[in-house]
Amino acid sequence: MRKFADAPHEPARPVGPAHKSRPRFRDLDYSPESRHQRMQTVCALLLVTAFATREDHPETIREATELQSSLSRCPRELSLRDEPSSIDEAGKDWHEWAHVEMDRRTKLIAFCFLTIHTVTHNLPPIILGNEIQLRLPCSSQKWNAASATEWMALSSSASDPEPIFQEAFKSLFLNQDGEPRLPAHFASPLRNFVLILALI
């Protein structure tokens, strides 16, 4: 024990470019350009993870699991919560809405892939369902609208906005007068896929 106590302490390493600590969430750049770049990173990680999921090779699977922390960190940094202000602003312009909807879908698909890896490879969950405060994806018909006019018509005809994930998940266990509380879940296959994986 004395030998270890008398051992000289290792000098502190200088804090340089190679030793910078990871930035805290509040220190990150949330400009539109930075957010777009981070979403591109999430998309790239998803493609790599999807490829690795299809491959039945131990080394490829190991590398995919090592990417899980990055795949979960990026959506968290971009927020797993829909802000009412951004939803209202995006609802006025088709192109802006498409960007917001695409980002939301990308975050939810990242959650799906991480859940699949959790089940397939017996790993602890990386993103928990109670972290997600996003709206579920819109209907397939609205997502595939070919023009701003068609999108506006579909948006105007919708009686309610897309449900929040937490509300939709709770409604799977609640019935009112024998009818589902939020029957609009089935308007999108991706909505159903997200909710099915959330049940696991």
PDB file of C-alpha atoms in Angstrom:
ATOM      1  CA  MET A   1       0.000   0.000   0.000  1.00  0.00           C
ATOM      2  CA  ARG A   2       2.872   2.396   0.864  1.00  0.00           C
ATOM      3  CA  LYS A   3       4.466   1.847  -2.520  1.00  0.00           C
ATOM      4  CA  PHE A   4       1.339   3.186  -4.193  1.00  0.00           C
ATOM      5  CA  ALA A   5       0.989   6.044  -1.707  1.00  0.00           C
ATOM      6  CA  ASP A   6       4.542   7.211  -2.378  1.00  0.00           C
ATOM      7  CA  ALA A   7       4.185   7.028  -6.141  1.00  0.00           C
ATOM      8  CA  PRO A   8       4.386  10.463  -7.786  1.00  0.00           C
ATOM      9  CA  HIS A   9       1.137  11.883  -9.079  1.00  0.00           C
ATOM     10  CA  GLU A  10       0.699  12.092 -12.815  1.00  0.00           C
ATOM     11  CA  PRO A  11       0.857  15.741 -13.888  1.00  0.00           C
ATOM     12  CA  ALA A  12      -2.354  17.210 -15.183  1.00  0.00           C
ATOM     13  CA  ARG A  13      -2.567  17.193 -18.955  1.00  0.00           C
ATOM     14  CA  PRO A  14      -2.976  20.551 -20.637  1.00  0.00           C
ATOM     15  CA  VAL A  15      -6.378  21.361 -21.963  1.00  0.00           C
ATOM     16  CA  GLY A  16      -5.842  21.717 -25.674  1.00  0.00           C
ATOM     17  CA  PRO A  17      -7.716  20.888 -28.853  1.00  0.00           C
ATOM     18  CA  ALA A  18      -7.194  17.167 -28.280  1.00  0.00           C
ATOM     19  CA  HIS A  19      -8.454  17.293 -24.673  1.00  0.00           C
ATOM     20  CA  LYS A  20     -11.506  19.521 -24.891  1.00  0.00           C
ATOM     21  CA  SER A  21     -14.453  18.365 -22.855  1.00  0.00           C
ATOM     22  CA  ARG A  22     -17.730  17.572 -24.552  1.00  0.00           C
ATOM     23  CA  PRO A  23     -19.903  20.701 -24.784  1.00  0.00           C
ATOM     24  CA  ARG A  24     -22.931  20.901 -22.559  1.00  0.00           C
ATOM     25  CA  PHE A  25     -26.395  21.065 -24.138  1.00  0.00           C
ATOM     26  CA  ARG A  26     -26.785  24.749 -23.314  1.00  0.00           C
ATOM     27  CA  ASP A  27     -23.406  25.513 -24.951  1.00  0.00           C
ATOM     28  CA  LEU A  28     -24.297  23.949 -28.291  1.00  0.00           C
ATOM     29  CA  ASP A  29     -25.004  25.939 -31.432  1.00  0.00           C
ATOM     30  CA  TYR A  30     -28.732  25.731 -32.210  1.00  0.00           C
ATOM     31  CA  SER A  31     -28.715  27.857 -35.345  1.00  0.00           C
ATOM     32  CA  PRO A  32     -30.723  26.501 -38.316  1.00  0.00           C
ATOM     33  CA  GLU A  33     -27.494  25.615 -40.151  1.00  0.00           C
ATOM     34  CA  SER A  34     -26.107  23.718 -37.159  1.00  0.00           C
ATOM     35  CA  ARG A  35     -29.403  21.906 -36.565  1.00  0.00           C
ATOM     36  CA  HIS A  36     -29.479  20.862 -40.222  1.00  0.00           C
ATOM     37  CA  GLN A  37     -25.945  19.489 -39.993  1.00  0.00           C
ATOM     38  CA  ARG A  38     -26.794  17.537 -36.851  1.00  0.00           C
ATOM     39  CA  MET A  39     -29.880  16.056 -38.509  1.00  0.00           C
ATOM     40  CA  GLN A  40     -27.689  14.992 -41.427  1.00  0.00           C
ATOM     41  CA  THR A  41     -25.450  13.261 -38.892  1.00  0.00           C
ATOM     42  CA  VAL A  42     -28.461  11.439 -37.430  1.00  0.00           C
ATOM     43  CA  CYS A  43     -29.517  10.328 -40.925  1.00  0.00           C
ATOM     44  CA  ALA A  44     -26.011   9.021 -41.669  1.00  0.00           C
ATOM     45  CA  LEU A  45     -25.914   7.125 -38.367  1.00  0.00           C
ATOM     46  CA  LEU A  46     -29.328   5.655 -39.122  1.00  0.00           C
ATOM     47  CA  LEU A  47     -28.172   4.405 -42.529  1.00  0.00           C
ATOM     48  CA  VAL A  48     -25.104   2.761 -41.011  1.00  0.00           C
ATOM     49  CA  THR A  49     -27.208   1.223 -38.235  1.00  0.00           C
ATOM     50  CA  ALA A  50     -29.796  -0.035 -40.717  1.00  0.00           C
ATOM     51  CA  PHE A  51     -27.074  -1.647 -42.821  1.00  0.00           C
ATOM     52  CA  ALA A  52     -25.509  -3.274 -39.777  1.00  0.00           C
ATOM     53  CA  THR A  53     -28.890  -4.540 -38.602  1.00  0.00           C
ATOM     54  CA  ARG A  54     -29.313  -6.462 -41.864  1.00  0.00           C
ATOM     55  CA  GLU A  55     -25.813  -7.951 -41.694  1.00  0.00           C
ATOM     56  CA  ASP A  56     -25.316 -11.152 -39.735  1.00  0.00           C
ATOM     57  CA  HIS A  57     -21.670 -10.496 -38.929  1.00  0.00           C
ATOM     58  CA  PRO A  58     -20.423 -10.143 -35.319  1.00  0.00           C
ATOM     59  CA  GLU A  59     -17.895  -7.413 -36.125  1.00  0.00           C
ATOM     60  CA  THR A  60     -20.443  -5.319 -38.022  1.00  0.00           C
ATOM     61  CA  ILE A  61     -22.977  -5.691 -35.228  1.00  0.00           C
ATOM     62  CA  ARG A  62     -20.358  -4.703 -32.642  1.00  0.00           C
ATOM     63  CA  GLU A  63     -19.515  -1.546 -34.566  1.00  0.00           C
ATOM     64  CA  ALA A  64     -23.221  -0.705 -34.848  1.00  0.00           C
ATOM     65  CA  THR A  65     -23.729  -1.015 -31.100  1.00  0.00           C
ATOM     66  CA  GLU A  66     -20.779   1.329 -30.563  1.00  0.00           C
ATOM     67  CA  LEU A  67     -22.656   3.966 -32.569  1.00  0.00           C
ATOM     68  CA  GLN A  68     -25.660   3.852 -30.264  1.00  0.00           C
ATOM     69  CA  SER A  69     -24.420   6.556 -27.933  1.00  0.00           C
ATOM     70  CA  SER A  70     -23.957   8.963 -30.858  1.00  0.00           C
ATOM     71  CA  LEU A  71     -27.297   8.006 -32.362  1.00  0.00           C
ATOM     72  CA  SER A  72     -29.038   8.791 -29.084  1.00  0.00           C
ATOM     73  CA  ARG A  73     -27.020  11.899 -28.203  1.00  0.00           C
ATOM     74  CA  CYS A  74     -27.736  13.815 -31.411  1.00  0.00           C
ATOM     75  CA  PRO A  75     -31.568  13.656 -31.140  1.00  0.00           C
ATOM     76  CA  ARG A  76     -31.312  14.623 -27.463  1.00  0.00           C
ATOM     77  CA  GLU A  77     -29.169  17.625 -28.340  1.00  0.00           C
ATOM     78  CA  LEU A  78     -31.757  18.632 -30.951  1.00  0.00           C
ATOM     79  CA  SER A  79     -34.546  18.064 -28.376  1.00  0.00           C
ATOM     80  CA  LEU A  80     -37.032  15.214 -28.102  1.00  0.00           C
ATOM     81  CA  ARG A  81     -39.806  17.728 -27.422  1.00  0.00           C
ATOM     82  CA  ASP A  82     -41.961  19.655 -29.894  1.00  0.00           C
ATOM     83  CA  GLU A  83     -42.121  23.345 -29.090  1.00  0.00           C
ATOM     84  CA  PRO A  84     -45.599  24.872 -29.729  1.00  0.00           C
ATOM     85  CA  SER A  85     -44.052  27.937 -31.366  1.00  0.00           C
ATOM     86  CA  SER A  86     -42.185  25.915 -33.974  1.00  0.00           C
ATOM     87  CA  ILE A  87     -45.301  23.879 -34.756  1.00  0.00           C
ATOM     88  CA  ASP A  88     -47.413  27.020 -35.261  1.00  0.00           C
ATOM     89  CA  GLU A  89     -44.823  28.652 -37.500  1.00  0.00           C
ATOM     90  CA  ALA A  90     -44.292  25.511 -39.575  1.00  0.00           C
ATOM     91  CA  GLY A  91     -48.036  25.156 -40.089  1.00  0.00           C
ATOM     92  CA  LYS A  92     -48.091  28.288 -42.240  1.00  0.00           C
ATOM     93  CA  ASP A  93     -45.605  27.186 -44.901  1.00  0.00           C
ATOM     94  CA  TRP A  94     -45.439  23.852 -46.732  1.00  0.00           C
ATOM     95  CA  HIS A  95     -41.641  23.768 -47.057  1.00  0.00           C
ATOM     96  CA  GLU A  96     -41.052  24.763 -43.446  1.00  0.00           C
ATOM     97  CA  TRP A  97     -43.590  22.180 -42.301  1.00  0.00           C
ATOM     98  CA  ALA A  98     -41.839  19.498 -44.385  1.00  0.00           C
ATOM     99  CA  HIS A  99     -38.516  20.251 -42.666  1.00  0.00           C
ATOM    100  CA  VAL A 100     -40.080  20.085 -39.190  1.00  0.00           C
ATOM    101  CA  GLU A 101     -41.973  16.879 -40.026  1.00  0.00           C
ATOM    102  CA  MET A 102     -38.886  15.238 -41.525  1.00  0.00           C
ATOM    103  CA  ASP A 103     -36.804  16.072 -38.436  1.00  0.00           C
ATOM    104  CA  ARG A 104     -39.518  14.672 -36.174  1.00  0.00           C
ATOM    105  CA  ARG A 105     -39.735  11.461 -38.191  1.00  0.00           C
ATOM    106  CA  THR A 106     -35.951  11.073 -38.142  1.00  0.00           C
ATOM    107  CA  LYS A 107     -35.860  11.343 -34.338  1.00  0.00           C
ATOM    108  CA  LEU A 108     -38.671   8.806 -33.970  1.00  0.00           C
ATOM    109  CA  ILE A 109     -37.010   6.396 -36.412  1.00  0.00           C
ATOM    110  CA  ALA A 110     -33.799   6.683 -34.381  1.00  0.00           C
ATOM    111  CA  PHE A 111     -35.831   5.677 -31.309  1.00  0.00           C
ATOM    112  CA  CYS A 112     -37.232   2.708 -33.265  1.00  0.00           C
ATOM    113  CA  PHE A 113     -33.826   1.453 -34.405  1.00  0.00           C
ATOM    114  CA  LEU A 114     -32.362   1.772 -30.921  1.00  0.00           C
ATOM    115  CA  THR A 115     -35.310  -0.172 -29.500  1.00  0.00           C
ATOM    116  CA  ILE A 116     -34.866  -2.899 -32.122  1.00  0.00           C
ATOM    117  CA  HIS A 117     -31.192  -3.224 -31.165  1.00  0.00           C
ATOM    118  CA  THR A 118     -32.149  -3.342 -27.504  1.00  0.00           C
ATOM    119  CA  VAL A 119     -34.433  -6.320 -28.124  1.00  0.00           C
ATOM    120  CA  THR A 120     -32.297  -8.075 -30.727  1.00  0.00           C
ATOM    121  CA  HIS A 121     -28.960  -7.875 -28.916  1.00  0.00           C
ATOM    122  CA  ASN A 122     -30.225  -7.863 -25.311  1.00  0.00           C
ATOM    123  CA  LEU A 123     -28.870  -4.391 -24.563  1.00  0.00           C
ATOM    124  CA  PRO A 124     -30.133  -1.795 -22.079  1.00  0.00           C
ATOM    125  CA  PRO A 125     -32.428   0.817 -23.655  1.00  0.00           C
ATOM    126  CA  ILE A 126     -30.670   3.994 -24.784  1.00  0.00           C
ATOM    127  CA  ILE A 127     -33.703   6.277 -25.265  1.00  0.00           C
ATOM    128  CA  LEU A 128     -36.657   5.661 -22.958  1.00  0.00           C
ATOM    129  CA  GLY A 129     -40.219   6.209 -24.074  1.00  0.00           C
ATOM    130  CA  ASN A 130     -40.868   8.745 -21.318  1.00  0.00           C
ATOM    131  CA  GLU A 131     -38.185  11.019 -22.821  1.00  0.00           C
ATOM    132  CA  ILE A 132     -40.143  11.512 -26.029  1.00  0.00           C
ATOM    133  CA  GLN A 133     -42.460  14.528 -26.093  1.00  0.00           C
ATOM    134  CA  LEU A 134     -42.811  14.686 -29.873  1.00  0.00           C
ATOM    135  CA  ARG A 135     -45.943  14.582 -31.951  1.00  0.00           C
ATOM    136  CA  LEU A 136     -46.476  11.386 -33.889  1.00  0.00           C
ATOM    137  CA  PRO A 137     -45.955  11.492 -37.673  1.00  0.00           C
ATOM    138  CA  CYS A 138     -48.713  12.920 -39.810  1.00  0.00           C
ATOM    139  CA  SER A 139     -50.905  10.772 -42.041  1.00  0.00           C
ATOM    140  CA  SER A 140     -49.388   9.137 -45.111  1.00  0.00           C
ATOM    141  CA  GLN A 141     -51.731  11.113 -47.341  1.00  0.00           C
ATOM    142  CA  LYS A 142     -50.559  14.423 -45.921  1.00  0.00           C
ATOM    143  CA  TRP A 143     -46.892  13.419 -45.981  1.00  0.00           C
ATOM    144  CA  ASN A 144     -47.149  12.422 -49.657  1.00  0.00           C
ATOM    145  CA  ALA A 145     -48.954  15.597 -50.745  1.00  0.00           C
ATOM    146  CA  ALA A 146     -47.631  16.606 -54.175  1.00  0.00           C
ATOM    147  CA  SER A 147     -48.176  20.356 -53.843  1.00  0.00           C
ATOM    148  CA  ALA A 148     -48.687  23.123 -51.326  1.00  0.00           C
ATOM    149  CA  THR A 149     -52.333  23.355 -52.379  1.00  0.00           C
ATOM    150  CA  GLU A 150     -52.969  19.676 -51.704  1.00  0.00           C
ATOM    151  CA  TRP A 151     -51.108  19.881 -48.402  1.00  0.00           C
ATOM    152  CA  MET A 152     -53.122  22.927 -47.318  1.00  0.00           C
ATOM    153  CA  ALA A 153     -56.396  21.199 -48.205  1.00  0.00           C
ATOM    154  CA  LEU A 154     -55.452  18.121 -46.175  1.00  0.00           C
ATOM    155  CA  SER A 155     -54.297  20.280 -43.263  1.00  0.00           C
ATOM    156  CA  SER A 156     -57.545  22.239 -43.285  1.00  0.00           C
ATOM    157  CA  SER A 157     -59.678  19.084 -43.356  1.00  0.00           C
ATOM    158  CA  ALA A 158     -57.916  17.536 -40.359  1.00  0.00           C
ATOM    159  CA  SER A 159     -60.040  18.028 -37.247  1.00  0.00           C
ATOM    160  CA  ASP A 160     -57.218  17.545 -34.728  1.00  0.00           C
ATOM    161  CA  PRO A 161     -53.429  17.946 -34.843  1.00  0.00           C
ATOM    162  CA  GLU A 162     -51.190  14.913 -34.672  1.00  0.00           C
ATOM    163  CA  PRO A 163     -51.270  13.481 -31.139  1.00  0.00           C
ATOM    164  CA  ILE A 164     -48.333  13.780 -28.774  1.00  0.00           C
ATOM    165  CA  PHE A 165     -46.486  10.488 -28.368  1.00  0.00           C
ATOM    166  CA  GLN A 166     -47.195  10.273 -24.625  1.00  0.00           C
ATOM    167  CA  GLU A 167     -50.935  10.866 -25.098  1.00  0.00           C
ATOM    168  CA  ALA A 168     -51.129   8.313 -27.898  1.00  0.00           C
ATOM    169  CA  PHE A 169     -49.239   5.726 -25.870  1.00  0.00           C
ATOM    170  CA  LYS A 170     -51.521   6.173 -22.860  1.00  0.00           C
ATOM    171  CA  SER A 171     -54.584   5.882 -25.076  1.00  0.00           C
ATOM    172  CA  LEU A 172     -53.571   2.328 -26.003  1.00  0.00           C
ATOM    173  CA  PHE A 173     -54.575   1.326 -22.478  1.00  0.00           C
ATOM    174  CA  LEU A 174     -57.660   3.541 -22.131  1.00  0.00           C
ATOM    175  CA  ASN A 175     -61.057   3.109 -23.753  1.00  0.00           C
ATOM    176  CA  GLN A 176     -64.029   5.424 -23.608  1.00  0.00           C
ATOM    177  CA  ASP A 177     -67.451   3.923 -24.364  1.00  0.00           C
ATOM    178  CA  GLY A 178     -65.741   0.983 -26.015  1.00  0.00           C
ATOM    179  CA  GLU A 179     -63.982   3.165 -28.605  1.00  0.00           C
ATOM    180  CA  PRO A 180     -60.267   4.002 -28.832  1.00  0.00           C
ATOM    181  CA  ARG A 181     -59.546   7.379 -27.292  1.00  0.00           C
ATOM    182  CA  LEU A 182     -57.410   8.515 -30.254  1.00  0.00           C
ATOM    183  CA  PRO A 183     -58.543   6.484 -33.301  1.00  0.00           C
ATOM    184  CA  ALA A 184     -56.431   8.609 -35.682  1.00  0.00           C
ATOM    185  CA  HIS A 185     -53.308   6.588 -34.822  1.00  0.00           C
ATOM    186  CA  PHE A 186     -53.950   4.307 -37.758  1.00  0.00           C
ATOM    187  CA  ALA A 187     -53.644   7.121 -40.306  1.00  0.00           C
ATOM    188  CA  SER A 188     -49.909   6.449 -40.586  1.00  0.00           C
ATOM    189  CA  PRO A 189     -48.006   3.136 -40.625  1.00  0.00           C
ATOM    190  CA  LEU A 190     -45.024   4.886 -39.051  1.00  0.00           C
ATOM    191  CA  ARG A 191     -47.216   6.004 -36.135  1.00  0.00           C
ATOM    192  CA  ASN A 192     -48.212   2.414 -35.516  1.00  0.00           C
ATOM    193  CA  PHE A 193     -44.613   1.189 -35.791  1.00  0.00           C
ATOM    194  CA  VAL A 194     -43.429   3.728 -33.198  1.00  0.00           C
ATOM    195  CA  LEU A 195     -46.219   2.802 -30.771  1.00  0.00           C
ATOM    196  CA  ILE A 196     -45.669  -0.948 -31.231  1.00  0.00           C
ATOM    197  CA  LEU A 197     -41.991  -0.620 -30.394  1.00  0.00           C
ATOM    198  CA  ALA A 198     -42.825   1.613 -27.430  1.00  0.00           C
ATOM    199  CA  LEU A 199     -44.848  -1.287 -25.996  1.00  0.00           C
ATOM    200  CA  ILE A 200     -41.807  -3.554 -25.934  1.00  0.00           C
TER     201      ILE A 200
END
